[in-house]
Structures are given as C-alpha cells and as structure tokens.
Amino acid sequence: MSAALQNLVNQPYKHGFVTNIESDVAPKGLNEDIIRLISSKKNEPEWLLEFRLNAYQKWLTMSEPDWQNVHYPKIDFQAISYYSAPKPKKKLASMDEVDPELLRTFEKLGVPMHERAALAGVAVDVIFDSVSVTTTYKEKLAEVGIIFCSISEAVHEHPELVKKYLGSVIPVGDNFFAALNSAVFTDGSFCFIPKGVKCPMDLSTYFRINTEGSGQFERTLVIAEEGATVSYLEGCTAPQFDTNQLHAAVVELIALDNADIKYSTVQNWYAGDENGVGGIFNFVTKRGLAKGVNSRISWTQVETGSAITWKYPSCILRGDNSVGEFYSVAVTNHHQQADTGTKMIHLGKNTRSTIVSKGISAGKSNSSYRGLVRVAPTADGARNYSQCDSMLIGDQCGAHTFPYIQVRNNSAQVEHEASTSKIGEDQLFYFAQRGIDAEEAVSMIINGFCKDVFQQLPMEFAVEATKLLSFKLEGSVG
Amino acid sequence: MINKNSKTILDVRELHANIHGTEILKGINLTVRSGEIHAIMGLNGSGKSTLAKVLAGHSDYEVTGGSVKLDDQDILELVPEERARAGVFLAFQYPIEIPGVANSQFLRLAYNTVQSQRGKEELDPLEFDDFVREKMKLLEMNPDFLDRSVNEGFSGGEKKRNEILQMALLEPKLSILDETDSGLDIDALKIVANGVNQITNENNATILVTHYQRLLDYIVPDYVHVMEAGRIIKTGGKELALQLETHGYDWVSSGNQTNAGVTT
C-alpha cells in the first residue's frame, strides 16, 4: 500500500469527543428489577411493563447468535448499564433552554439542529442518550394529523396506537437482540401518518451515544395508514471511547394499503481505532411490513461506522402488489466488520423487490452481504432483482456474499447479479497522470461505485454521505 | 518543427531505471525542444514504454541514476500528479476503465486541477460542457462519450481518442503518446493523428512511442530514435523510420555488431 493511501486510511475519527452532561445512570446488570426500574422511571402503563417482562423471559431462554461472519469478544450483558438519562438543569420550554453543551455537541457534528430544522425544513427529534430532549416542528406536523414524538411520549399520549403496533412486525422473541431491546428499550421515535396524508417534510432523528459503557436500546415505530407517505431519516455519530458499546435498536415500519415508507440511514458510529480497539457494536433489527395492497417499504442505508455491524433491514411483502426495496452502501476500514444485507419475504401476489448492495472494504476489514429472498407459495408473479457489488481497497481486506434464495412458487422471477472490483494502483496512476491526487481519485471512484444508492437518498443526506465516504476512505488504496 | 534556438522542454541525462531489481533503462540521453516531435521506435522489450512510464513517474519503476528536467526543473523528485500539473502528459497504451465515474466528471476534474495549478479559472459543469464539446469535434467524438463511464466499454479506437481529447484539454508542455496507433484502423488512425497535429505547436513538444512507421505517415517526426536493450542506439530524421520499415530493426541492431542478439 502506498504511503498516501496509508495516510488516507489512517485518519482519526472526526467526531470523537465526549460531552460533559450529567447523566442519571442505572446500576449495571440486567434482571427483572432493572426492567421494573426502567418502566417506573418512565412512568409506564402496566401493559408495557408486561411487554418488557415477557421479552425478558424469552431473552433468558435464547442464546447469542454466532452464525454471522463477524468475530468479537463475548459480551457480558451484566456489565452494561441499561438506563442513562441526561439530567436537564430545568424544565425545557424551548430550544433556547437546551443545555448549551448539548447544542455545542451538535455544532461540532456540523449539524446545528436549529439550522438544520429551519433551513432544511426537517423536523429533528433529538435523541441524546436514550431520552428525547426536545422535539421540533411537532405542532406543524400535528396540523395535518401527523404524530412525531418520542416513543415514551407516544406511550402516554397515544397508548392505543403503540399497543396495537409495538412488536407487531418484530415479535418480542424474534431474535436475541430484539428480545433484549424489547425488555430494556429506553426511548426512540414514534411516527404516525394518518390516512391519505403525505408528510410535508422529511422526518429526521439524530442519534448520539454519549455515556461511556451505557447500552443503547432505541425503539422506533413508524406507521403509515392507507394512502399515507413518509420519508424518514436517521443519522448517527458517536464519541470516541475505549470500551465497546452495545447498540441493539429495533425499528418497525408498518405500511397499510397504498402507503409508502422510505427509511434512510446514514450511520457513522465510532468504529474503534486503527488497531480495532473500542468502537460500537451495532446489532440492529429493522423490519418493515408492507401490509396493505400496493404499499411500499424502502430502506436506504449508508453504513460507515461501528466496530461491528450486524443488521438486515427487511421487508415482509404481505399486501398484493406491494414493493420492497433495499439500497445499501457498507464501508469497512481498519478492523471493522460488517455482516449486513436484507430479507425480502414475498407473501402477496405480484409483489416486487429490489436489492442493491454495495460493499466497500479497506484496511484489514471484512464486509459480508447476507441476503434472503423468499417467495412463498401464495406469491404468484413475485419478482426480485438483486445486485451485490463489492469493492476491495488494498490487499488485506475481505468481501463476502451470502445470497439465500428460496422460491416456492413457479411463477416467480428472481435475478441475482454480483461483482467484485478493486481500486488498483493502475487506476490511481491514471488519475495521477491527469493531475488528480489519490484522495480525490478514491473519492471519485467510490462515489461512482455508490451512485445507484446515493441517488435514493434525500438530497442533503446524499451530500453528507458523499463527504462521509470521502473521509472514511481517503488514501486507503494500495 | 526544428528550431535550434527554441528552448529545451525535456532534458534526459544518463537515465537508469529498474523494475523489481531488473535494469530496463540503461542510460538514456534525450533532449526535446519546444515545437519538436520525436519518435521513439524499437522492438518489444527495448524499453520504450518503460521510458514513457518513468517520465510520468510510475511507482513500479525505480530510477537508479541520471536526471530528467522539464523546463530546467528536476522532475524526478515529483510525484506523478505533480509532474502532470507541471505539464507532462502520457497518453496510455492501455487506458484503464473506471466504472461508475462519468467521463465528463473525470475530464472536468482533471481540467480544473491543471487550470488551478496554472492560476487560471476553473470551469463549472455547464461552462465545461460547452468547452469540452468543442474539443471533441477535433476528434470527431460523439458527445455521448461524456455520459459514459471513463473508458468503460469503449472500443480500442474510442479509448485512444479519449486519450487525445485529454491531451487537447490539458494543453501539456510535453505529451508522450505510448503506442497510440496500436489497435487503430486506418480511419481512426487518421482522426487521432489529425487531432494530435492540431494540438502540437511551437510551444509544446511531443514524443511518439511506436513500433511502426505507419503512424509517422500522419504525424511527421522531426527526430527518430531507435531503442534497444534500454539505450537509444541510433538517432536520425524522419527518413530513419522509412529505412527501418524497409530493412527491419536488425539493420540498426547493436546485436549485429556485437553478436549479443536482439532483445525481444
């Protein structure tokens, strides 16, 4: 690997800083008492406590999955603190009263929240360690009947909706980490778009993990009623820590007849240092249910962070003519590991799904695409198109593809294409001979490689994603 | 055109270079003045393509001795992109494909990089589009090329035209055309040669690396050098190329005199 490339790959994490805000941290460990503590801290109704305890009981009977192509030391689930809330100095009536330290954090991230909200017309539901500090634009959205708030708030304000849909796509016992999340989730976002309403703006949540050693268990629930459409953005950065942080979020999407949900993620959590020390473990369960006819669920993700990423945003295509989409860019560098992909479960007639996955591996990292396309006997005329491309930068990284295809209906059409390419010295020399340095060359090649996915992102996110990839990979070619 | 008073653009003295420890260039001396066109001929393995890559700074080659000056500036210390910005252009024998990167985007970045180095104005995408379309006419290129990925799926002739288009855009001081004629049919050869002839002028200089006399019918050199085993063994005017065509490389080969044989 050339020196220029080495330098590019070895850039330190740009968002590594810790904000000093007092936190209210629960004692480490997990048991029924802790779950009761969380539930009572949040003043939850009895049914939700039961939901949690039920999940906890299921979790106790499950074991941590080990089939994925990633390696990490065993997690001691009793060494994690399951609740941490920032202590506001006083009750917040407006943004002006938000802890200035917190606002500075957002500024360091380059995303001043007020500006973001005002200029971009994005409603930001800010998640700061587990508890929503403030929610903007709520009134404006409320005018058209949209509910966009923290899930704790929704539990109190709209219990019937939460009770109806929570766990309806991802049952409490779905998998080890989903069960854990269901038992201990502290907060997250809730979004409800009523019948026939087209959400007038992109909805955005900024996640940020802040307390060292605290587990982060977000819970997101998005419901689009008949004919409703929404575009939801999720972005993450995290400060630099030595100890691994477990993040096990659950995201459930429900689209009724003719509804359309687009869920976009740009993820840049701390990935550990160049020797692979520290970094976030990101074990997420994301699933969308295209429940109604002609409904659509679309996932777009740009995964650049985490020491380990393990996630498969999936679509269950139950409604006839429903559509599932998955567009993904996963970048790994240094010692990062990613095992990510999707599941497209075709149940309804004439259901269609598209998978476009772009994996980029640099340094000593490993990236795997793992995807399942399942066509049930009921899914007459189902179609799937999958494209999985891998790009290798340097000669010490790995890219793997594990496509699973299960078709039980003769009328289905399933296509899978895959390619592997490499950024080579010859390409870089070609750029250099035209005056273009390695940094710009890599950025241009990578952006070209990811074009099909970036096109799916909302405009401002696409710009962010492009920048993010550039600094993640600058100079990593060898 | 030869004008003994014009200034020296490239001055190569006793240049030695290795690849993986094997010496390929064994003392090259070459002076190129502005306005001149030099042809470097020789059999496969004689070192002519290596010379082209070494001048451009390819990292596979290690320079073990000698000097290379561009306008009196020692360029051996410069990395390839700095040499390019200083005015060295290499038209590749096998232009590499860059999937996913639009040709227009690539061309504009290269153009603006060189422009800003020269303290000149950069062009935005719309201005550049007008500018590049004019240049494409020189090479009878279809504007569709702008939207395609760099060299991806281009025919041999299209790739070579795309190289000369870059030469036209970047206006280098020194252009090195490495086997630009290979893989071209006669029509494409004429178009490419015509493009080159319109770009060359009294302020720049060109080195044509080639096997065959054919290209030199259309781009007429002022000097012809014959390389063998890493050295220039003979230099002459354009008639030397014709003599080579008639008599073959054996005719000038040092092997004939020393019995060392011709490198292949």
Coordinates of C-alpha atoms in Angstrom, one line a residue, chain A residues 425-427 429-438 440-441 444-449 451, chain B residues 58 80-81 84-85 88-90 92 96-98 100-101 105-106 109-110 113 151 163 166:
Chain A
E425 CA -2.6 1.2 -8.5
D426 CA -3.2 1.4 -12.2
Q427 CA -6.4 3.3 -11.8
F429 CA -1.8 6.2 -11.7
Y430 CA -4.2 7.1 -14.4
F431 CA -5.8 9.7 -12.2
A432 CA -2.4 11.0 -11.1
Q433 CA -1.3 11.3 -14.6
R434 CA -4.1 13.7 -15.1
G435 CA -3.1 15.7 -12.1
I436 CA -5.6 14.2 -9.7
D437 CA -4.2 13.0 -6.3
A438 CA -5.1 9.7 -4.7
E440 CA -9.7 12.8 -4.9
A441 CA -9.4 9.7 -7.1
M444 CA -14.5 9.8 -7.2
I445 CA -14.3 6.1 -7.8
I446 CA -16.2 5.3 -4.6
N447 CA -18.9 7.9 -5.3
G448 CA -19.3 6.4 -8.8
F449 CA -19.5 2.9 -7.3
K451 CA -24.1 6.2 -7.2
Chain B
H58 CA 5.0 5.3 -12.4
P80 CA 3.1 11.7 -10.7
E81 CA 0.3 14.2 -10.1
A84 CA 1.1 16.1 -14.7
R85 CA 0.4 19.5 -13.2
V88 CA 3.8 16.1 -18.5
F89 CA 1.1 14.2 -20.3
L90 CA 1.1 10.5 -21.0
F92 CA -1.7 5.5 -22.3
I96 CA -7.8 2.0 -17.8
E97 CA -11.5 1.6 -17.3
I98 CA -13.0 3.4 -14.3
G100 CA -19.1 4.4 -12.3
V101 CA -17.2 7.6 -12.9
Q105 CA -16.8 14.4 -14.4
F106 CA -13.4 13.0 -14.8
L109 CA -11.8 17.4 -12.5
A110 CA -8.5 16.9 -14.5
T113 CA -6.9 20.7 -11.4
N151 CA -13.2 4.2 -20.9
E163 CA -6.7 10.0 -24.5
Q166 CA -7.5 14.8 -22.6

